[in-house]
CSV table of C-alpha atoms (C1' of nucleotides) in Angstrom, one decimal:
chain,number,residue,atom,x,y,z
A,722,MET,CA,-20.8,13.6,16.6
A,723,THR,CA,-23.8,11.0,16.4
A,724,TYR,CA,-25.7,10.5,13.5
A,725,PHE,CA,-29.3,8.2,13.8
A,726,HIS,CA,-30.8,6.6,11.1
A,727,VAL,CA,-34.5,6.2,11.8
A,728,ASP,CA,-36.6,3.7,9.1
A,729,LEU,CA,-39.7,2.7,9.4
A,730,ASP,CA,-40.5,-1.0,9.3
A,731,ALA,CA,-42.8,-2.4,6.2
A,732,PHE,CA,-44.3,1.0,6.3
A,733,PHE,CA,-47.1,0.6,3.8
A,734,ALA,CA,-48.5,-2.1,5.1
A,735,SER,CA,-47.8,-1.4,8.5
A,736,VAL,CA,-50.1,1.8,8.1
A,737,GLU,CA,-52.4,-0.7,6.5
A,738,GLN,CA,-52.2,-3.2,9.7
A,739,GLN,CA,-52.7,-0.1,11.9
A,740,ASP,CA,-56.2,1.3,9.7
A,741,HIS,CA,-57.3,-2.1,9.5
A,742,PRO,CA,-56.2,-4.0,13.3
A,743,ASP,CA,-58.5,-7.0,11.6
A,744,LEU,CA,-55.3,-7.7,9.0
A,745,ARG,CA,-52.6,-7.7,11.9
A,746,GLY,CA,-50.3,-11.0,12.1
A,747,LYS,CA,-51.3,-11.6,8.7
A,748,PRO,CA,-49.5,-11.6,5.5
A,749,VAL,CA,-50.0,-7.9,4.2
A,750,ILE,CA,-49.0,-7.1,0.2
A,751,VAL,CA,-49.1,-4.0,-0.9
A,752,GLY,CA,-48.6,-3.1,-3.9
A,753,ALA,CA,-50.1,-3.3,-8.0
A,754,LYS,CA,-53.0,-5.6,-8.4
A,755,PRO,CA,-52.6,-9.1,-9.0
A,756,GLY,CA,-53.3,-10.4,-12.3
A,757,THR,CA,-51.7,-7.1,-13.2
A,758,ARG,CA,-48.5,-5.9,-14.1
A,759,GLY,CA,-46.8,-4.7,-11.6
A,760,VAL,CA,-45.2,-5.3,-8.6
A,761,VAL,CA,-44.8,-5.5,-4.9
A,762,SER,CA,-44.3,-1.7,-3.2
A,763,ALA,CA,-44.1,-3.5,0.7
A,764,CYS,CA,-45.1,-6.6,2.2
A,765,SER,CA,-45.2,-7.4,5.8
A,766,TYR,CA,-42.5,-9.9,7.7
A,767,GLU,CA,-45.2,-11.9,8.0
A,768,ALA,CA,-45.4,-11.7,4.1
A,769,ARG,CA,-41.3,-12.2,4.0
A,770,VAL,CA,-41.4,-15.8,5.4
A,771,TYR,CA,-43.3,-16.8,2.6
A,772,GLY,CA,-40.4,-15.1,0.4
A,773,VAL,CA,-42.3,-12.4,-1.1
A,774,ARG,CA,-40.0,-9.3,-1.4
A,775,SER,CA,-40.7,-5.4,-2.2
A,776,ALA,CA,-39.8,-4.8,-5.9
A,777,MET,CA,-41.4,-8.1,-7.1
A,778,PRO,CA,-43.0,-8.9,-9.9
A,779,ILE,CA,-46.8,-9.3,-8.2
A,780,ALA,CA,-47.8,-12.2,-9.6
A,781,GLU,CA,-44.3,-14.5,-7.9
A,782,ALA,CA,-46.0,-12.7,-4.5
A,783,VAL,CA,-48.9,-14.5,-5.7
A,784,ARG,CA,-47.9,-18.0,-6.6
A,785,ARG,CA,-45.4,-17.7,-3.6
A,786,CYS,CA,-48.2,-16.5,-1.0
A,787,PRO,CA,-51.3,-17.3,-2.6
A,788,GLU,CA,-52.9,-16.7,1.4
A,789,GLY,CA,-52.0,-13.1,1.7
A,790,ILE,CA,-53.8,-10.3,1.4
A,791,PHE,CA,-53.2,-8.1,-1.2
A,792,LEU,CA,-53.9,-3.8,-1.2
A,793,PRO,CA,-53.3,-1.0,-3.2
A,794,VAL,CA,-51.1,1.7,-2.8
A,795,ARG,CA,-52.5,4.8,-0.9
A,796,MET,CA,-50.4,6.9,-0.9
A,797,LYS,CA,-52.1,9.7,0.3
A,798,ARG,CA,-52.5,8.1,3.3
A,799,TYR,CA,-48.7,7.4,4.4
A,800,ARG,CA,-47.9,10.5,3.2
A,801,GLU,CA,-50.1,12.0,6.1
A,802,VAL,CA,-48.2,8.7,8.6
A,803,SER,CA,-45.4,10.0,7.5
A,804,ARG,CA,-45.8,13.9,8.2
A,805,GLN,CA,-47.4,13.6,11.2
A,806,ILE,CA,-44.1,11.0,12.1
A,807,MET,CA,-41.6,12.9,11.3
A,808,GLU,CA,-43.0,15.8,12.9
A,809,ILE,CA,-41.6,13.6,16.5
A,810,PHE,CA,-38.7,13.6,14.9
A,811,SER,CA,-38.1,17.1,14.7
A,812,SER,CA,-39.1,16.9,18.3
A,813,PHE,CA,-35.7,15.6,19.3
A,814,THR,CA,-33.2,17.1,16.8
A,815,PRO,CA,-33.7,20.6,14.5
A,816,SER,CA,-31.4,19.6,12.4
A,817,TRP,CA,-32.8,16.2,11.2
A,818,ILE,CA,-33.1,15.5,6.8
A,819,PRO,CA,-36.0,13.6,5.7
A,820,ILE,CA,-34.2,10.6,2.9
A,821,SER,CA,-37.7,9.1,1.6
A,822,ILE,CA,-41.5,9.1,3.0
A,823,ASP,CA,-40.5,6.2,5.3
A,824,GLU,CA,-36.5,6.7,6.6
A,825,ALA,CA,-34.5,10.2,8.2
A,826,THR,CA,-31.2,10.7,9.4
A,827,LEU,CA,-31.2,13.2,12.9
A,828,ASP,CA,-28.1,14.5,14.1
A,829,MET,CA,-28.5,13.9,18.0
A,830,THR,CA,-24.8,15.6,18.5
A,831,GLY,CA,-25.0,17.5,21.7
A,832,THR,CA,-28.6,16.4,23.4
A,833,ASP,CA,-27.2,14.1,25.7
A,834,THR,CA,-28.4,16.5,28.4
A,835,LEU,CA,-32.1,16.9,27.2
A,836,PHE,CA,-32.1,13.1,26.2
A,837,GLY,CA,-29.3,11.1,27.9
A,838,SER,CA,-26.7,8.8,25.8
A,839,PRO,CA,-27.9,8.1,22.2
A,840,GLU,CA,-29.6,4.6,23.1
A,841,ALA,CA,-31.6,5.7,25.8
A,842,ALA,CA,-33.0,8.7,23.5
A,843,ALA,CA,-33.6,5.9,20.7
A,844,THR,CA,-35.5,4.3,23.1
A,845,THR,CA,-37.4,7.2,23.7
A,846,LEU,CA,-37.8,8.0,20.0
A,847,LYS,CA,-39.6,4.7,19.0
A,848,LYS,CA,-41.3,4.9,22.3
A,849,ARG,CA,-43.3,7.6,21.0
A,850,VAL,CA,-43.9,6.7,17.9
A,851,LYS,CA,-45.3,3.0,19.1
A,852,ASP,CA,-46.9,5.1,22.0
A,853,THR,CA,-48.6,7.1,18.9
A,854,PHE,CA,-49.2,5.4,16.0
A,855,GLY,CA,-49.0,1.9,17.2
A,856,LEU,CA,-45.5,2.1,14.4
A,857,THR,CA,-42.4,0.0,14.5
A,858,LEU,CA,-39.4,2.0,13.9
A,859,SER,CA,-35.6,0.1,13.5
A,860,ILE,CA,-32.5,3.0,14.5
A,861,GLY,CA,-29.3,2.6,13.8
A,862,ILE,CA,-26.7,5.6,15.6
A,863,ALA,CA,-23.2,6.0,14.9
A,864,GLU,CA,-20.5,9.2,14.1
A,865,ASN,CA,-21.7,9.7,10.7
A,866,ARG,CA,-25.2,8.9,8.3
A,867,TYR,CA,-23.5,6.3,6.6
A,868,VAL,CA,-22.8,4.3,9.3
A,869,ALA,CA,-25.4,4.8,11.0
A,870,LYS,CA,-28.0,3.7,7.6
A,871,LEU,CA,-26.0,0.1,8.5
A,872,ALA,CA,-26.6,0.3,11.1
A,873,SER,CA,-30.2,0.6,11.1
A,874,GLU,CA,-31.1,-2.0,8.6
A,875,TYR,CA,-28.7,-4.6,10.9
A,876,ARG,CA,-31.8,-5.8,13.6
A,877,LYS,CA,-34.8,-4.8,12.0
A,878,PRO,CA,-37.7,-5.3,12.4
A,879,ASP,CA,-37.5,-2.7,15.6
A,880,GLY,CA,-34.3,-2.2,15.7
A,881,LEU,CA,-32.0,-0.5,18.2
A,882,TYR,CA,-27.6,-0.9,17.1
A,883,ARG,CA,-25.4,1.5,17.8
A,884,VAL,CA,-22.3,1.2,15.6
A,885,LEU,CA,-19.2,2.8,19.1
A,886,PRO,CA,-16.3,5.1,17.6
A,887,GLY,CA,-13.4,3.4,16.0
A,888,GLU,CA,-15.5,0.4,16.0
A,889,GLU,CA,-16.8,0.7,12.3
A,890,VAL,CA,-14.6,-1.3,10.3
A,891,PRO,CA,-15.5,-4.7,12.3
A,892,PHE,CA,-19.4,-3.5,11.7
A,893,ILE,CA,-18.3,-3.2,7.9
A,894,ASP,CA,-16.5,-6.1,7.7
A,895,THR,CA,-19.3,-8.2,9.8
A,896,LEU,CA,-22.0,-7.2,6.8
A,897,GLY,CA,-20.2,-7.6,4.0
A,898,LEU,CA,-19.7,-6.4,0.8
A,899,LYS,CA,-23.0,-7.5,-0.2
A,900,LYS,CA,-25.5,-5.5,2.5
A,901,LEU,CA,-23.3,-2.5,1.8
A,902,TRP,CA,-25.3,0.8,0.6
A,903,GLY,CA,-24.3,1.7,-2.3
A,904,ILE,CA,-23.1,-1.5,-3.5
A,905,GLY,CA,-25.9,-3.6,-6.3
A,906,VAL,CA,-25.7,-6.2,-8.2
A,907,LYS,CA,-23.7,-5.0,-11.2
A,908,THR,CA,-20.7,-3.8,-8.7
A,909,LEU,CA,-21.1,-7.0,-6.8
A,910,ASN,CA,-20.3,-9.0,-10.1
A,911,ARG,CA,-17.7,-7.2,-10.9
A,912,LEU,CA,-16.1,-7.4,-7.6
A,913,THR,CA,-16.1,-11.1,-6.9
A,914,GLU,CA,-14.6,-11.1,-10.8
A,915,LEU,CA,-11.7,-9.5,-9.2
A,916,GLY,CA,-11.9,-11.4,-6.5
A,917,TRP,CA,-12.5,-8.8,-4.1
A,918,ASN,CA,-14.7,-10.3,-2.3
A,919,THR,CA,-14.5,-8.8,1.1
A,920,PRO,CA,-14.2,-5.2,2.3
A,921,ALA,CA,-10.8,-6.1,3.9
A,922,LYS,CA,-9.0,-7.2,0.6
A,923,ILE,CA,-10.9,-3.9,-0.9
A,924,ARG,CA,-8.7,-2.1,1.8
A,925,ASP,CA,-5.9,-4.1,0.5
A,926,ILE,CA,-6.5,-2.5,-2.6
A,927,PRO,CA,-4.9,1.0,-3.7
A,928,LEU,CA,-7.2,4.0,-5.2
A,929,ARG,CA,-5.4,4.3,-7.6
A,930,VAL,CA,-6.1,0.6,-8.0
A,931,ILE,CA,-9.3,0.7,-7.6
A,932,GLN,CA,-10.0,3.8,-9.8
A,933,VAL,CA,-8.9,2.1,-13.2
A,934,ARG,CA,-10.5,-1.0,-12.6
A,935,LEU,CA,-14.7,0.6,-11.9
A,936,GLY,CA,-14.2,4.2,-12.5
A,937,LYS,CA,-13.1,7.0,-11.0
A,938,ALA,CA,-16.6,8.3,-8.3
A,939,THR,CA,-17.4,4.3,-7.3
A,940,GLY,CA,-13.3,3.7,-6.9
A,941,GLU,CA,-13.3,6.6,-4.3
A,942,PHE,CA,-16.9,5.8,-2.7
A,943,LEU,CA,-16.0,1.9,-2.6
A,944,TYR,CA,-12.5,3.2,-1.2
A,945,ARG,CA,-14.8,5.6,1.9
A,946,ILE,CA,-17.0,2.6,2.3
A,947,VAL,CA,-15.1,-0.5,2.8
A,948,ARG,CA,-13.3,1.7,6.2
A,949,GLY,CA,-16.1,2.7,7.7
A,950,ILE,CA,-16.4,6.6,6.4
A,951,ASP,CA,-19.3,8.5,4.7
A,952,PRO,CA,-19.0,9.0,1.2
A,953,GLY,CA,-21.5,12.1,1.4
A,954,ILE,CA,-24.8,9.7,0.7
A,955,TYR,CA,-27.1,12.4,2.0
A,956,THR,CA,-25.4,16.0,1.2
A,957,THR,CA,-27.5,18.5,0.4
A,958,GLU,CA,-26.7,20.8,-2.4
A,959,VAL,CA,-28.9,20.2,-5.5
A,960,LYS,CA,-29.1,23.0,-8.3
A,961,SER,CA,-31.4,21.3,-10.5
A,962,HIS,CA,-33.3,17.7,-10.6
A,963,SER,CA,-35.8,16.3,-12.9
A,964,LEU,CA,-39.2,15.7,-13.4
A,965,SER,CA,-41.5,12.9,-14.7
A,966,GLN,CA,-44.3,10.3,-15.2
A,967,GLU,CA,-44.3,7.9,-17.0
A,968,THR,CA,-46.9,5.0,-17.3
A,969,THR,CA,-46.3,0.5,-18.1
A,970,PHE,CA,-49.9,-0.4,-20.3
A,971,PRO,CA,-51.8,-3.1,-19.6
A,972,ILE,CA,-51.2,-4.1,-23.0
A,973,ASP,CA,-48.4,-3.7,-25.4
A,974,VAL,CA,-49.4,-0.7,-27.8
A,975,GLY,CA,-48.8,0.2,-31.1
A,976,ASP,CA,-51.6,2.2,-31.9
A,977,PRO,CA,-50.2,5.9,-32.3
A,978,LYS,CA,-53.8,7.1,-31.3
A,979,ILE,CA,-53.6,6.1,-27.3
A,980,LEU,CA,-49.6,7.1,-27.2
A,981,LYS,CA,-50.8,10.4,-28.6
A,982,GLN,CA,-53.0,10.8,-25.7
A,983,THR,CA,-50.7,8.7,-23.1
A,984,LEU,CA,-48.2,11.5,-24.0
A,985,LEU,CA,-50.8,14.4,-23.1
A,986,ASP,CA,-51.7,12.7,-20.7
A,987,LEU,CA,-48.3,12.4,-18.2
A,988,SER,CA,-47.1,16.1,-20.5
A,989,HIS,CA,-50.2,17.5,-18.5
A,990,GLN,CA,-49.1,16.0,-15.0
A,991,VAL,CA,-45.6,17.2,-15.9
A,992,MET,CA,-46.5,20.4,-16.6
A,993,VAL,CA,-48.7,20.6,-13.1
A,994,ARG,CA,-45.7,20.3,-10.9
A,995,LEU,CA,-43.6,22.0,-12.7
A,996,HIS,CA,-45.7,25.3,-12.3
A,997,GLN,CA,-46.7,24.1,-8.4
A,998,GLU,CA,-43.2,24.6,-7.5
A,999,SER,CA,-42.6,27.5,-9.8
A,1000,GLY,CA,-39.8,25.1,-11.8
A,1001,ARG,CA,-38.4,26.0,-15.2
A,1002,SER,CA,-36.5,24.2,-18.0
A,1003,ARG,CA,-35.3,24.1,-20.9
A,1004,THR,CA,-34.8,20.1,-21.4
A,1005,VAL,CA,-37.3,17.5,-22.7
A,1006,ALA,CA,-36.6,13.7,-21.6
A,1007,ILE,CA,-38.9,11.0,-23.2
A,1008,LYS,CA,-38.6,7.4,-21.8
A,1009,VAL,CA,-39.6,4.1,-23.9
A,1010,ARG,CA,-39.5,0.7,-23.3
A,1011,TYR,CA,-40.1,-2.1,-26.0
A,1012,PRO,CA,-41.3,-5.5,-25.1
A,1013,ASN,CA,-38.3,-7.3,-24.7
A,1014,PHE,CA,-37.9,-5.0,-21.6
A,1015,LYS,CA,-35.0,-3.3,-23.6
A,1016,THR,CA,-35.4,1.1,-22.6
A,1017,ARG,CA,-34.8,3.5,-24.1
A,1018,THR,CA,-34.2,7.5,-23.5
A,1019,PHE,CA,-33.9,10.2,-26.1
A,1020,ARG,CA,-33.6,13.9,-24.7
A,1021,ARG,CA,-33.2,17.7,-26.2
A,1022,THR,CA,-32.5,20.6,-24.6
A,1023,LEU,CA,-33.9,23.7,-26.3
A,1024,PRO,CA,-32.9,28.0,-26.2
A,1025,HIS,CA,-36.0,28.7,-24.0
A,1026,SER,CA,-37.6,27.1,-21.4
A,1027,ILE,CA,-40.7,25.1,-21.9
A,1028,LEU,CA,-43.5,27.1,-21.4
A,1029,SER,CA,-46.9,24.7,-21.5
A,1030,ALA,CA,-47.8,21.6,-21.1
A,1031,GLU,CA,-48.8,21.7,-25.3
A,1032,GLU,CA,-44.9,22.5,-26.5
A,1033,LEU,CA,-44.0,20.0,-23.5
A,1034,PHE,CA,-46.5,17.0,-25.7
A,1035,HIS,CA,-44.9,19.2,-28.8
A,1036,LEU,CA,-41.6,18.4,-28.4
A,1037,GLY,CA,-41.9,14.7,-26.8
A,1038,TRP,CA,-43.9,13.4,-29.6
A,1039,GLU,CA,-41.5,14.6,-32.4
A,1040,LEU,CA,-39.0,12.6,-30.3
A,1041,PHE,CA,-40.4,10.2,-30.1
A,1042,GLN,CA,-41.4,9.7,-33.6
A,1043,HIS,CA,-38.2,10.0,-34.5
A,1044,ASN,CA,-36.6,7.6,-32.5
A,1045,HIS,CA,-39.3,5.4,-32.8
A,1046,PRO,CA,-40.2,2.7,-36.3
A,1047,LEU,CA,-43.2,3.8,-36.5
A,1048,GLY,CA,-46.0,0.7,-35.5
A,1049,SER,CA,-44.0,-0.9,-33.6
A,1050,GLU,CA,-44.9,-2.1,-30.3
A,1051,ILE,CA,-44.1,-0.8,-26.6
A,1052,ARG,CA,-45.1,-1.6,-23.0
A,1053,LEU,CA,-43.7,1.7,-21.5
A,1054,ILE,CA,-43.9,5.6,-21.9
A,1055,GLY,CA,-42.7,8.2,-20.2
A,1056,ILE,CA,-42.4,12.0,-20.5
A,1057,GLY,CA,-40.0,14.3,-18.4
A,1058,LEU,CA,-38.4,17.4,-17.8
A,1059,GLU,CA,-33.9,17.4,-16.8
A,1060,GLN,CA,-31.8,20.3,-15.8
A,1061,VAL,CA,-35.1,21.8,-13.8
A,1062,GLU,CA,-34.2,25.4,-12.0
A,1063,THR,CA,-36.3,27.2,-9.5
A,1064,GLN,CA,-37.2,30.3,-11.1
A,1065,GLU,CA,-36.5,33.1,-9.2
A,1066,GLU,CA,-37.2,36.1,-11.5
A,1067,PRO,CA,-40.4,35.8,-14.0
A,1068,LEU,CA,-39.1,34.8,-17.6
A,1069,GLN,CA,-38.0,37.4,-19.9
A,1070,GLY,CA,-35.1,38.1,-22.8
A,1071,GLU,CA,-35.9,34.8,-23.3
A,1072,LEU,CA,-37.0,34.4,-26.9
A,1073,PHE,CA,-40.6,31.7,-27.1
A,1074,PRO,CA,-42.8,30.6,-29.8
A,1075,ARG,CA,-46.2,31.9,-29.5
A,1076,GLU,CA,-48.2,30.1,-29.7
A,1077,TYR,CA,-47.0,28.7,-26.3
A,1078,GLU,CA,-47.6,31.5,-24.4
A,1079,LYS,CA,-50.7,32.2,-24.8
A,1080,GLN,CA,-51.5,28.0,-23.3
A,1081,ARG,CA,-48.8,28.8,-20.2
A,1082,SER,CA,-51.4,31.6,-19.3
A,1083,VAL,CA,-54.2,29.4,-19.6
A,1084,GLU,CA,-52.9,26.6,-18.1
A,1085,LYS,CA,-51.3,28.7,-14.4
A,1086,ALA,CA,-55.1,30.7,-14.4
A,1087,ILE,CA,-56.6,26.1,-14.3
A,1088,LEU,CA,-54.5,25.6,-11.5
A,1089,GLU,CA,-54.5,28.4,-10.0
A,1090,LEU,CA,-58.4,27.6,-10.0
A,1091,GLN,CA,-58.3,24.4,-8.6
A,1092,LYS,CA,-55.7,25.3,-5.4
A,1093,LYS,CA,-58.8,27.5,-4.4
A,1094,HIS,CA,-61.0,24.8,-5.5
A,1095,PRO,CA,-59.9,21.5,-4.9
A,1096,SER,CA,-63.2,19.9,-5.8
A,1097,LEU,CA,-63.3,21.9,-9.7
A,1098,CYS,CA,-62.3,19.4,-12.0
A,1099,LEU,CA,-61.1,20.7,-14.8
A,1100,LYS,CA,-59.4,19.4,-17.9
A,1101,LYS,CA,-58.7,19.7,-21.4
A,1102,ALA,CA,-60.9,18.6,-23.8
A,1103,SER,CA,-58.4,16.2,-25.0
A,1104,LEU,CA,-58.0,14.4,-21.9
A,1105,LEU,CA,-61.6,14.1,-20.9
A,1106,PHE,CA,-62.1,10.6,-24.6
A,1107,PRO,CA,-61.5,6.9,-22.8
A,1108,ARG,CA,-58.4,6.0,-22.5
A,1109,ILE,CA,-57.1,2.2,-22.8
A,1110,ASN,CA,-57.0,1.2,-19.2
A,1111,SER,CA,-60.2,2.6,-18.1
A,1112,PRO,CA,-63.0,0.9,-17.1
A,1113,GLY,CA,-65.5,-0.3,-19.4
A,1114,SER,CA,-63.6,1.8,-22.4
B,162,DT,C1',-40.5,-15.3,-12.0
B,163,DC,C1',-41.4,-11.2,-16.1
B,164,DT,C1',-40.5,-7.3,-14.0
B,165,DG,C1',-43.4,0.1,-11.2
B,166,DG,C1',-43.0,4.9,-10.9
B,167,DG,C1',-39.9,8.5,-9.3
B,168,DG,C1',-35.6,9.8,-8.5
B,169,DT,C1',-29.7,10.4,-8.5
B,170,DC,C1',-25.1,11.1,-9.9
B,171,DC,C1',-21.5,9.2,-12.9
B,172,DT,C1',-19.1,7.6,-17.6
B,173,DA,C1',-18.5,8.3,-22.4
B,174,DG,C1',-18.1,11.1,-26.6
B,175,DG,C1',-19.7,14.1,-30.2
B,176,DA,C1',-19.5,19.2,-31.1
B,177,DC,C1',-17.5,23.6,-30.4
B,178,DC,C1',-14.7,27.8,-28.7
B,179,DC,C1',-10.2,29.5,-27.3
C,148,DT,C1',-0.5,18.7,-43.8
C,149,DC,C1',-0.9,16.2,-39.0
C,150,DT,C1',-2.0,18.0,-35.2
C,151,DG,C1',-2.3,20.7,-28.5
C,152,DG,C1',-5.1,20.9,-24.6
C,153,DG,C1',-8.5,22.8,-22.0
C,154,DG,C1',-13.1,24.0,-21.0
C,155,DT,C1',-18.1,23.9,-21.6
C,156,DC,C1',-22.9,22.1,-23.5
C,157,DC,C1',-25.2,18.3,-25.2
C,158,DT,C1',-26.8,13.1,-25.7
C,159,DA,C1',-26.8,8.1,-24.3
C,160,DG,C1',-27.3,4.9,-21.3
C,161,DG,C1',-25.3,2.7,-16.5
C,162,DA,C1',-26.0,1.5,-11.6
C,163,DC,C1',-28.7,2.3,-7.6
C,164,DC,C1',-32.1,4.1,-4.5
C,165,DC,C1',-36.5,3.7,-1.9
DNA sequence: TCTGGGGTCCTAGGACCC
DNA sequence: TCTGGGGTCCTAGGACCC
């Protein structure tokens, strides 16, 4: 088996540098607006020299790199470029899986007659993307997807690294625990406490012992990865999933009117996405983050599917009020649907609260209308009132 | 430093049933 | 009166990733 893991280098920042040639060679930082509560989404390698990293608070990025060029996230543009690049991937193999906007794994088994050796194929792929889009890729090649992923990280940016069959264990040992995908800060600390500091050390521990210390799943996961065995991180086959929208306020909010309005707004966004994918769900979940950053979630499962944004909002608001001390401030509120399933047949046999059935049809009709006339902007009147973070309100 | 937004998967405990 | 074992569904939270 031969797998490629393909990863676009500093993707958002690189797209900006392509679209604006004057930004090339400069420290570009894509993310939240400086001065706000937000983080870095991506940054160019020129910015990394200053110690800027993605997920870093934007305020910290400004401190480290005052001369940085701070740009907003243009997700639509990145998605468009991503789609075009993924088309190139699909011309190399029919068997590929998109992992995220800037990553994919390709099954290149048996493509030698078409593209030559794996290294030759990877070189061709890198050149195609560079010539067409001006963007660089890092490619990892290995016998399984997990090791290929690690190999793509190994020589970033513009990397190409192959872990030869049989060389997985030495390669893992070179990386060390910290660089293994799936081991985060908490697990690393726990392993350090246990004195299990290297992949080689963990290979000496029996599976049962690892599982007693770290749990059944994590134990098995660790047992496999230190041996270069794919734990199955990219297996597809998802039965249900979740949909959510959340927002962090510019300043902490206690005013129930603002909270209510925000929740209604978010409920509509979630429901639009549910309609778009023709899904259904019986479980609503609320997320609240307090000024001290403590985060709580509350959920409720109903005997029937949730039909409309209005219903979703009411359930969410009830949950919120029931669990939240009146008047105390919060920094984030979010709402979502869980256990979303594809709705294969029209809803039937379920008993719904009457009032929401009508709303459901209205919402679906609006969505259809918007699909036909994308310029149309239809919104509930209550959503048209100014919100706390809209300018000039 | 002061921490976004969107996800996935796992764990542990309680309720309930057979 | 003190007590099984297994299964399913649900809730809350944690870890991790992009």
